[in-house]
C-alpha atoms as a printed R data frame, in Angstrom:
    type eleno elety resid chain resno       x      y       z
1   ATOM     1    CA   UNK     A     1 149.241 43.542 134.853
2   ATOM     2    CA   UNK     A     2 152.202 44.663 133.088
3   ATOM     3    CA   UNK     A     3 153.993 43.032 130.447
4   ATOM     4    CA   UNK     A     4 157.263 41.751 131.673
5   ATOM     5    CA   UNK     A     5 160.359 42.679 128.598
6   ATOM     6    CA   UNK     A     6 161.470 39.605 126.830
7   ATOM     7    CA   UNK     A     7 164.861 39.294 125.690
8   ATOM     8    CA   UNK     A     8 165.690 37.512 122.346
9   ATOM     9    CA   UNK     A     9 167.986 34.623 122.349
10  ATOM    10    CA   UNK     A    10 169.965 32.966 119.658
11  ATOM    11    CA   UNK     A    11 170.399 29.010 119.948
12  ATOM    12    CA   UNK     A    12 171.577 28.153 117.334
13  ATOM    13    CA   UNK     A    13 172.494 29.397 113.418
14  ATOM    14    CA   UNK     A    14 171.837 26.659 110.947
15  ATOM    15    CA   UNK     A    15 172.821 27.316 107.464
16  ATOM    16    CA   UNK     A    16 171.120 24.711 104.111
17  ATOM    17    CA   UNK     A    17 174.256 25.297 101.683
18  ATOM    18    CA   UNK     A    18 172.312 23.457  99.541
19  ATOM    19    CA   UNK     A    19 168.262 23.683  99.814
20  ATOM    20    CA   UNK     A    20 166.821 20.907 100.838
21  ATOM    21    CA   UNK     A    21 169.645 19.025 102.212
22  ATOM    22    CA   UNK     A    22 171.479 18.539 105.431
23  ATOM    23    CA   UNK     A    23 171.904 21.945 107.570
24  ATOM    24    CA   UNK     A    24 175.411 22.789 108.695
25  ATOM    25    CA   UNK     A    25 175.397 24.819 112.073
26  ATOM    26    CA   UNK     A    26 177.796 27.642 112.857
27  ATOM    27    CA   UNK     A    27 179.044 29.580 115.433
28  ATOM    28    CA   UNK     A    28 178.254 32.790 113.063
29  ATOM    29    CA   UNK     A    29 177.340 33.883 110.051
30  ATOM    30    CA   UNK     A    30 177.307 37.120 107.959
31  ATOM    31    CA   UNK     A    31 174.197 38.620 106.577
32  ATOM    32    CA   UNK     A    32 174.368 38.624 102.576
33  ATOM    33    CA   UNK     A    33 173.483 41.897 100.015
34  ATOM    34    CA   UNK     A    34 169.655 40.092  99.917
35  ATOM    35    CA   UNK     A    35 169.195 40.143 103.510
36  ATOM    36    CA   UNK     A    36 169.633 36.294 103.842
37  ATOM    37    CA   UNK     A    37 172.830 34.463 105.593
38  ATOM    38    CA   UNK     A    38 175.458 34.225 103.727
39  ATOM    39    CA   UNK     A    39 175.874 30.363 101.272
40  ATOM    40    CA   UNK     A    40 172.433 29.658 102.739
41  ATOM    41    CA   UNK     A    41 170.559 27.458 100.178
42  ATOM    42    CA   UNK     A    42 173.549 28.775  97.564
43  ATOM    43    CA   UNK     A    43 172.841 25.813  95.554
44  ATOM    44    CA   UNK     A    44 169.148 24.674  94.566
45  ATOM    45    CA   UNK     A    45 168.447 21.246  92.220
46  ATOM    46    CA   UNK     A    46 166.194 21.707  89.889
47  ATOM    47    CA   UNK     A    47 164.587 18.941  87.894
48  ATOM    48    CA   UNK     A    48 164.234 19.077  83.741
49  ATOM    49    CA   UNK     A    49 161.155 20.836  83.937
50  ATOM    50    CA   UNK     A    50 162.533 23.503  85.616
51  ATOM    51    CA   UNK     A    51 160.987 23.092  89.153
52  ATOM    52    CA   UNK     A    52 163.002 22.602  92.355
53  ATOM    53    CA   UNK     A    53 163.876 18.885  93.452
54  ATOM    54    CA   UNK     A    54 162.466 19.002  97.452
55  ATOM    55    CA   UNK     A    55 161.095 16.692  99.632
56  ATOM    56    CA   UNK     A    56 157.969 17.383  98.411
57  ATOM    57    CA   UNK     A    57 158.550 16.676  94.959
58  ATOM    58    CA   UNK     A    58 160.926 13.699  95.217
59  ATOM    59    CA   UNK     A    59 161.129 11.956  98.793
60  ATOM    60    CA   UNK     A    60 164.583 10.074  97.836
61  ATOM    61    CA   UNK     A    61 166.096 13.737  98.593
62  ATOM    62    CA   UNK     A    62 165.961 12.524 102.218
63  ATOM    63    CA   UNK     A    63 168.320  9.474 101.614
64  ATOM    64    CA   UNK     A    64 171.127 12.418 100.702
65  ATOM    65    CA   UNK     A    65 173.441 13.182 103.728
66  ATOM    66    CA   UNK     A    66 175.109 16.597 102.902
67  ATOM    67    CA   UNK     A    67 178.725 17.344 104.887
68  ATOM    68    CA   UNK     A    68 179.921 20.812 104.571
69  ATOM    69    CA   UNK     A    69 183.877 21.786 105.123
70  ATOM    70    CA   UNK     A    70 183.925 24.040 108.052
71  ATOM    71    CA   UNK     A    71 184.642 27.017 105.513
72  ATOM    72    CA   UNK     A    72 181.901 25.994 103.593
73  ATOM    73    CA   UNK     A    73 184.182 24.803 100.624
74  ATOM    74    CA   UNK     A    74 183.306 21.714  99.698
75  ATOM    75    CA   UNK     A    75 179.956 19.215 100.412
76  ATOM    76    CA   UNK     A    76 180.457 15.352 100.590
77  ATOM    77    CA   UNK     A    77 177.222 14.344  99.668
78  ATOM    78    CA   UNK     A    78 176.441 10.458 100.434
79  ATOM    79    CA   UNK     A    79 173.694  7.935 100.476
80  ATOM    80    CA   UNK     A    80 173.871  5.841 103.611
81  ATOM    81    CA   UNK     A    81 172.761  2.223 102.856
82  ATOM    82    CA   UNK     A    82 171.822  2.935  99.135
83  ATOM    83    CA   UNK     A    83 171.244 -0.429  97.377
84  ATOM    84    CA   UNK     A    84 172.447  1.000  94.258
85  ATOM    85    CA   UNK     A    85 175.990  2.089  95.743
86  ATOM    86    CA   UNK     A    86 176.012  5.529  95.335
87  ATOM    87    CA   UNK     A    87 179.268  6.711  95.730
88  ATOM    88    CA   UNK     A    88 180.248  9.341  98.034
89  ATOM    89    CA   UNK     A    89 181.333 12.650  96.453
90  ATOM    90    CA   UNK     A    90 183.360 15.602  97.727
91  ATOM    91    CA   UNK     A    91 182.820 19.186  95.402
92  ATOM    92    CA   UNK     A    92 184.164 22.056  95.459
93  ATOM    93    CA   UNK     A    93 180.942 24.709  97.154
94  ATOM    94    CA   UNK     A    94 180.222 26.717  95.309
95  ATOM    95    CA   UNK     A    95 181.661 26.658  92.118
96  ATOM    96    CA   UNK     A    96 181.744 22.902  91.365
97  ATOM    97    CA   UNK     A    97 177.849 22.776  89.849
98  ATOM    98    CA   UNK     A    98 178.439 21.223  86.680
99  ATOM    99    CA   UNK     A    99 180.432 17.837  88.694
100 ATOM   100    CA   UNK     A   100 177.283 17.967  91.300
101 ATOM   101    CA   UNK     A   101 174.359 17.948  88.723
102 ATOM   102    CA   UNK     A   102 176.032 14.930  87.149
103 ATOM   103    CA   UNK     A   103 176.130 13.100  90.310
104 ATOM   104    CA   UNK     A   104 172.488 14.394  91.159
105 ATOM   105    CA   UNK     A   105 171.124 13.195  88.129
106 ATOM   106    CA   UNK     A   106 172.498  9.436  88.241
107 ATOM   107    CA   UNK     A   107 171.339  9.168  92.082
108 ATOM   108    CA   UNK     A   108 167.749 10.720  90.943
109 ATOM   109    CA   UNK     A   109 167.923  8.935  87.445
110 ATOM   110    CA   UNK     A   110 166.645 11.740  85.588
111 ATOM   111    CA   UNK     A   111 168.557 15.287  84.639
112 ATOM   112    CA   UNK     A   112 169.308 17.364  88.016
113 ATOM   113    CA   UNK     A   113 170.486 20.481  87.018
114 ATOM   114    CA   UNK     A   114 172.889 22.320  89.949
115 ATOM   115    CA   UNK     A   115 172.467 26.224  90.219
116 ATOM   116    CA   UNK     A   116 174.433 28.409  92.214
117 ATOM   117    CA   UNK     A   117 173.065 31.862  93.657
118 ATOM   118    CA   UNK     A   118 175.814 33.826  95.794
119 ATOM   119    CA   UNK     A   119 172.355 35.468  97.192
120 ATOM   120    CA   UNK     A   120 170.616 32.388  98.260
121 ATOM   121    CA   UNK     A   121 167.446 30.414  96.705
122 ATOM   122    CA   UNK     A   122 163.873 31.927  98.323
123 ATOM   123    CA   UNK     A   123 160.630 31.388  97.199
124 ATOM   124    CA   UNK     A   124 158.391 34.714  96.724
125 ATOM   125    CA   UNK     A   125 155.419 35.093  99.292
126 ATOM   126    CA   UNK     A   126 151.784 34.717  97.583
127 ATOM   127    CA   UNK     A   127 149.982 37.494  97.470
128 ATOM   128    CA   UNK     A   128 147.625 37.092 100.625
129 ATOM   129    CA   UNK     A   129 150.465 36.495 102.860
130 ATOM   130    CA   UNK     A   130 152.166 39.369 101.353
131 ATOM   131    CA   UNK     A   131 149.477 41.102 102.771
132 ATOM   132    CA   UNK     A   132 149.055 39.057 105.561
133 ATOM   133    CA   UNK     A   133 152.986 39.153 106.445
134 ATOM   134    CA   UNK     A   134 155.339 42.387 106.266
135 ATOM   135    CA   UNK     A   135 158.151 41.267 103.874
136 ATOM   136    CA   UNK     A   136 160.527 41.887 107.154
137 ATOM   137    CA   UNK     A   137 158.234 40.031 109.700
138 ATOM   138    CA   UNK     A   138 158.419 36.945 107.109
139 ATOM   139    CA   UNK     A   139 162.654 37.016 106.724
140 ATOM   140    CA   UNK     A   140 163.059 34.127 109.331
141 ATOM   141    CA   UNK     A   141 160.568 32.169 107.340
142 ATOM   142    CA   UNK     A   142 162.230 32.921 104.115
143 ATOM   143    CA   UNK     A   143 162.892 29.035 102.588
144 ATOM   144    CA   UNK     A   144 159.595 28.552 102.461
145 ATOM   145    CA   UNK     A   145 159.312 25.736  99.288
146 ATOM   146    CA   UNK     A   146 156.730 26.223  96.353
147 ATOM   147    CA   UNK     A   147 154.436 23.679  96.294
């Protein structure tokens, strides 16, 4: 029995502007100087001890609705039926960090510190599945979160 070829197909591009938020999907999207897609996960939140804010640290991340411009210029970030009236927030993406971590921080109530990385926010392999996983073979899995 022979194999019979298998063509790739693209659904769909979805691009995380911001990590852990709300994807915005496009039509197309350039390849960066890392390798990654261009303004995907451009902004991370990080917490005062320095880790990453993501659903696994902080489930209230998931009450966040992120809306990107279609030029990826500016994020409206809201919180849909928040008690505590969160207002809604347009900034400038990605240069408007310093506006964002201040809004980031009163929603989480604790310091949120916005960074910007024009190459994208990606979390190193371990080890093992450095070993296990070619560095190329693992590129479409490359937002994994650390722990």
């Amino acid at each position: 029995m022979t194999a019979s070829p298998v063509s790739p197909r693209l659904a769909n591009i979805r691009l995380h502007p911001v990590k852990s938020l709300d994807p915005m999907h496009v039509k197309e999207a350039r390849i960066g100087p890392s390798g990654g897609l261009e303004f995907d996960r451009a902004w991370a939140l990080y917490s005062a001890d320095g880790q990453w804010l993501n659903g696994k640290r902080s489930a209230a991340i998931h009450l966040i609705r992120a809306a990107f411009a279609p030029d990826v210029s500016s994020v409206t970030l809201s919180v849909p039926g928040d008690s505590r009236k969160t207002p809604t927030k347009t900034f400038a993406f990605p240069g408007d960090t310093a506006a964002a971590s201040q809004w980031f921080s009163k929603f989480f109530e604790q310091p949120v510190t916005v960074r910007h990385s024009p190459e994208g926010f990606r979390t190193t392999l371990s080890p093992t599945a450095q070993l296990l996983f070619p560095l190329r073979a693992c590129r479409p899995f490359a937002d994994f979160s650390p722990a």
